[in-house]
Amino acid sequence: MRRWILMVTVLLMLVGCTRHEKAVTLPKDLPDFVQESDFKLIDWDKKAVEFGERGIIGNEDKSGVIGANMPSLNTQKWMWHIWGIAEDRDTKLTIVGYHKDSKTVHPILVDGWTIGLGGPVNGADAHRPSSVKIPKPGEWAILLYVNESYFDTLIYDIHE
């Protein structure tokens, strides 16, 4: 009986020790205001949806993208739309990509992490076109920061 209890105890310890989750891999040039805890709060069930007359894909009345309806691994032009912010010519949008399976963080913009936002368009309070490149296929969380504060997350599935 003691052997059986000892074997079960050892087995439980081994199983418990092998269930470590992979840590999030952060690049060295990631802006300081982006926190590792931001990635733990991602709701993967809240997928981006199409809304409005212009085919914007995102979270209605918060953020969305024209051009994300055919996501691929090739460089593309996306137009970012942001609702719920005051119009300000100095507003900055930082865009951070997080790959679900590999738990890696990547810049999505082809030329850095941050772009300046323009004025209202398509009903949004601010917008900006940009070139984006998704590094690998899979499920992605695109975290958006406005003026260095977390704003929203867009969930996209990139296949090609």
mmCIF file of C-alpha atoms in Angstrom:
data_model
loop_
_atom_site.group_PDB
_atom_site.id
_atom_site.type_symbol
_atom_site.label_atom_id
_atom_site.label_comp_id
_atom_site.label_asym_id
_atom_site.label_seq_id
_atom_site.Cartn_x
_atom_site.Cartn_y
_atom_site.Cartn_z
ATOM 1 C CA MET A 1 0.000 0.000 0.000
ATOM 2 C CA ARG A 2 2.820 2.414 0.859
ATOM 3 C CA ARG A 3 4.496 1.737 -2.486
ATOM 4 C CA TRP A 4 1.278 2.527 -4.302
ATOM 5 C CA ILE A 5 0.881 5.846 -2.451
ATOM 6 C CA LEU A 6 4.533 6.686 -3.106
ATOM 7 C CA MET A 7 4.173 5.919 -6.836
ATOM 8 C CA VAL A 8 1.030 8.051 -7.139
ATOM 9 C CA THR A 9 2.730 10.929 -5.289
ATOM 10 C CA VAL A 10 5.808 10.768 -7.534
ATOM 11 C CA LEU A 11 3.612 10.574 -10.649
ATOM 12 C CA LEU A 12 1.616 13.642 -9.590
ATOM 13 C CA MET A 13 4.825 15.575 -8.932
ATOM 14 C CA LEU A 14 6.182 14.683 -12.379
ATOM 15 C CA VAL A 15 2.967 15.698 -14.126
ATOM 16 C CA GLY A 16 2.854 18.972 -12.190
ATOM 17 C CA CYS A 17 6.446 19.804 -13.087
ATOM 18 C CA THR A 18 5.953 19.273 -16.830
ATOM 19 C CA ARG A 19 3.016 21.649 -17.268
ATOM 20 C CA HIS A 20 4.995 24.881 -17.446
ATOM 21 C CA GLU A 21 3.617 27.432 -19.857
ATOM 22 C CA LYS A 22 6.030 28.961 -22.322
ATOM 23 C CA ALA A 23 6.976 32.511 -21.367
ATOM 24 C CA VAL A 24 6.163 35.446 -23.634
ATOM 25 C CA THR A 25 9.170 36.417 -25.771
ATOM 26 C CA LEU A 26 9.593 40.208 -25.870
ATOM 27 C CA PRO A 27 11.871 41.928 -28.402
ATOM 28 C CA LYS A 28 14.543 44.293 -27.055
ATOM 29 C CA ASP A 29 13.199 47.288 -28.999
ATOM 30 C CA LEU A 30 9.624 46.926 -27.691
ATOM 31 C CA PRO A 31 8.374 50.274 -26.329
ATOM 32 C CA ASP A 32 8.744 50.496 -22.533
ATOM 33 C CA PHE A 33 5.049 51.158 -21.886
ATOM 34 C CA VAL A 34 4.049 47.743 -23.320
ATOM 35 C CA GLN A 35 3.827 45.329 -20.378
ATOM 36 C CA GLU A 36 4.097 41.530 -20.402
ATOM 37 C CA SER A 37 0.869 41.453 -18.384
ATOM 38 C CA ASP A 38 -0.962 43.019 -21.373
ATOM 39 C CA PHE A 39 -0.552 39.732 -23.264
ATOM 40 C CA LYS A 40 -1.980 37.641 -20.425
ATOM 41 C CA LEU A 41 -5.243 39.626 -20.572
ATOM 42 C CA ILE A 42 -5.978 38.831 -24.246
ATOM 43 C CA ASP A 43 -9.495 37.452 -24.821
ATOM 44 C CA TRP A 44 -8.905 35.089 -27.770
ATOM 45 C CA ASP A 45 -12.665 34.508 -28.122
ATOM 46 C CA LYS A 46 -13.308 38.175 -28.972
ATOM 47 C CA LYS A 47 -12.541 37.927 -32.705
ATOM 48 C CA ALA A 48 -12.538 40.996 -34.919
ATOM 49 C CA VAL A 49 -15.769 41.287 -36.943
ATOM 50 C CA GLU A 50 -16.777 43.231 -40.039
ATOM 51 C CA PHE A 51 -18.924 46.310 -39.457
ATOM 52 C CA GLY A 52 -19.984 49.494 -41.220
ATOM 53 C CA GLU A 53 -20.387 50.207 -44.923
ATOM 54 C CA ARG A 54 -16.651 50.299 -45.657
ATOM 55 C CA GLY A 55 -15.793 46.725 -44.656
ATOM 56 C CA ILE A 56 -13.928 47.694 -41.503
ATOM 57 C CA ILE A 57 -12.856 44.649 -39.474
ATOM 58 C CA GLY A 58 -12.364 45.107 -35.751
ATOM 59 C CA ASN A 59 -14.272 45.980 -32.595
ATOM 60 C CA GLU A 60 -17.192 48.248 -33.475
ATOM 61 C CA ASP A 61 -17.035 51.799 -32.061
ATOM 62 C CA LYS A 62 -13.515 51.141 -30.718
ATOM 63 C CA SER A 63 -10.975 50.173 -33.413
ATOM 64 C CA GLY A 64 -10.816 48.524 -36.797
ATOM 65 C CA VAL A 65 -8.945 48.132 -40.050
ATOM 66 C CA ILE A 66 -9.802 48.408 -43.725
ATOM 67 C CA GLY A 67 -7.632 45.891 -45.560
ATOM 68 C CA ALA A 68 -7.667 43.154 -42.935
ATOM 69 C CA ASN A 69 -10.413 41.243 -44.775
ATOM 70 C CA MET A 70 -7.772 39.320 -46.747
ATOM 71 C CA PRO A 71 -4.969 38.944 -44.192
ATOM 72 C CA SER A 72 -1.826 37.323 -45.545
ATOM 73 C CA LEU A 73 1.892 37.039 -44.904
ATOM 74 C CA ASN A 74 2.656 39.495 -47.722
ATOM 75 C CA THR A 75 3.114 43.217 -47.145
ATOM 76 C CA GLN A 76 -0.290 44.911 -47.285
ATOM 77 C CA LYS A 77 -1.793 48.339 -46.832
ATOM 78 C CA TRP A 78 -4.159 48.613 -43.868
ATOM 79 C CA MET A 79 -6.069 51.720 -42.777
ATOM 80 C CA TRP A 80 -6.415 51.922 -39.016
ATOM 81 C CA HIS A 81 -9.573 53.509 -37.537
ATOM 82 C CA ILE A 82 -9.918 54.604 -33.901
ATOM 83 C CA TRP A 83 -13.092 55.721 -32.106
ATOM 84 C CA GLY A 84 -13.458 57.330 -28.695
ATOM 85 C CA ILE A 85 -10.415 59.606 -28.645
ATOM 86 C CA ALA A 86 -10.169 63.375 -28.797
ATOM 87 C CA GLU A 87 -8.934 64.743 -32.099
ATOM 88 C CA ASP A 88 -5.345 65.819 -31.617
ATOM 89 C CA ARG A 89 -2.693 66.218 -34.278
ATOM 90 C CA ASP A 90 -0.051 64.754 -31.964
ATOM 91 C CA THR A 91 -1.890 61.478 -31.272
ATOM 92 C CA LYS A 92 0.348 58.415 -31.669
ATOM 93 C CA LEU A 93 -0.799 54.846 -32.331
ATOM 94 C CA THR A 94 1.526 52.002 -31.332
ATOM 95 C CA ILE A 95 0.734 48.619 -32.889
ATOM 96 C CA VAL A 96 2.074 45.415 -31.314
ATOM 97 C CA GLY A 97 1.500 41.932 -32.758
ATOM 98 C CA TYR A 98 1.357 38.848 -30.523
ATOM 99 C CA HIS A 99 1.418 35.352 -32.062
ATOM 100 C CA LYS A 100 -0.693 32.985 -29.952
ATOM 101 C CA ASP A 101 1.079 29.666 -30.588
ATOM 102 C CA SER A 102 4.693 30.833 -30.345
ATOM 103 C CA LYS A 103 3.979 33.455 -27.638
ATOM 104 C CA THR A 104 6.216 35.904 -29.495
ATOM 105 C CA VAL A 105 5.799 39.654 -29.906
ATOM 106 C CA HIS A 106 6.474 41.313 -33.275
ATOM 107 C CA PRO A 107 6.209 44.725 -34.889
ATOM 108 C CA ILE A 108 3.412 44.579 -37.477
ATOM 109 C CA LEU A 109 4.184 47.897 -39.146
ATOM 110 C CA VAL A 110 6.942 47.572 -41.745
ATOM 111 C CA ASP A 111 8.721 50.651 -40.387
ATOM 112 C CA GLY A 112 8.559 50.465 -36.600
ATOM 113 C CA TRP A 113 6.068 50.270 -33.778
ATOM 114 C CA THR A 114 4.363 53.679 -33.834
ATOM 115 C CA ILE A 115 2.608 55.949 -36.331
ATOM 116 C CA GLY A 116 0.898 59.320 -35.997
ATOM 117 C CA LEU A 117 -2.874 59.422 -36.429
ATOM 118 C CA GLY A 118 -4.756 61.718 -38.800
ATOM 119 C CA GLY A 119 -8.202 63.221 -38.432
ATOM 120 C CA PRO A 120 -11.695 61.740 -38.695
ATOM 121 C CA VAL A 121 -12.740 59.502 -41.604
ATOM 122 C CA ASN A 122 -15.419 56.824 -42.163
ATOM 123 C CA GLY A 123 -17.084 57.817 -38.872
ATOM 124 C CA ALA A 124 -13.933 57.184 -36.821
ATOM 125 C CA ASP A 125 -12.357 59.909 -34.693
ATOM 126 C CA ALA A 126 -8.900 59.227 -36.148
ATOM 127 C CA HIS A 127 -7.314 57.133 -38.878
ATOM 128 C CA ARG A 128 -4.028 56.333 -40.586
ATOM 129 C CA PRO A 129 -3.014 54.131 -43.508
ATOM 130 C CA SER A 130 0.135 52.055 -43.087
ATOM 131 C CA SER A 131 2.008 49.126 -44.578
ATOM 132 C CA VAL A 132 1.930 45.975 -42.464
ATOM 133 C CA LYS A 133 3.604 42.582 -42.648
ATOM 134 C CA ILE A 134 2.525 39.602 -40.568
ATOM 135 C CA PRO A 135 5.616 37.409 -39.973
ATOM 136 C CA LYS A 136 3.952 33.971 -39.730
ATOM 137 C CA PRO A 137 0.555 32.282 -40.047
ATOM 138 C CA GLY A 138 -1.673 31.668 -37.056
ATOM 139 C CA GLU A 139 -3.867 33.481 -34.600
ATOM 140 C CA TRP A 140 -2.721 37.021 -33.813
ATOM 141 C CA ALA A 141 -3.652 39.592 -31.195
ATOM 142 C CA ILE A 142 -2.929 43.108 -32.420
ATOM 143 C CA LEU A 143 -2.595 45.309 -29.336
ATOM 144 C CA LEU A 144 -3.209 49.014 -29.884
ATOM 145 C CA TYR A 145 -1.826 51.771 -27.668
ATOM 146 C CA VAL A 146 -2.876 55.412 -28.040
ATOM 147 C CA ASN A 147 -0.337 57.895 -26.692
ATOM 148 C CA GLU A 148 1.451 55.111 -24.789
ATOM 149 C CA SER A 149 -1.701 53.810 -23.046
ATOM 150 C CA TYR A 150 -3.355 50.479 -23.833
ATOM 151 C CA PHE A 151 -6.447 51.070 -25.984
ATOM 152 C CA ASP A 152 -7.783 47.875 -27.598
ATOM 153 C CA THR A 153 -6.941 44.434 -29.000
ATOM 154 C CA LEU A 154 -7.897 43.090 -32.416
ATOM 155 C CA ILE A 155 -7.896 39.300 -32.919
ATOM 156 C CA TYR A 156 -7.158 38.119 -36.472
ATOM 157 C CA ASP A 157 -6.505 34.670 -37.944
ATOM 158 C CA ILE A 158 -3.775 34.824 -40.616
ATOM 159 C CA HIS A 159 -3.575 31.791 -42.915
ATOM 160 C CA GLU A 160 -1.505 32.643 -45.976
#
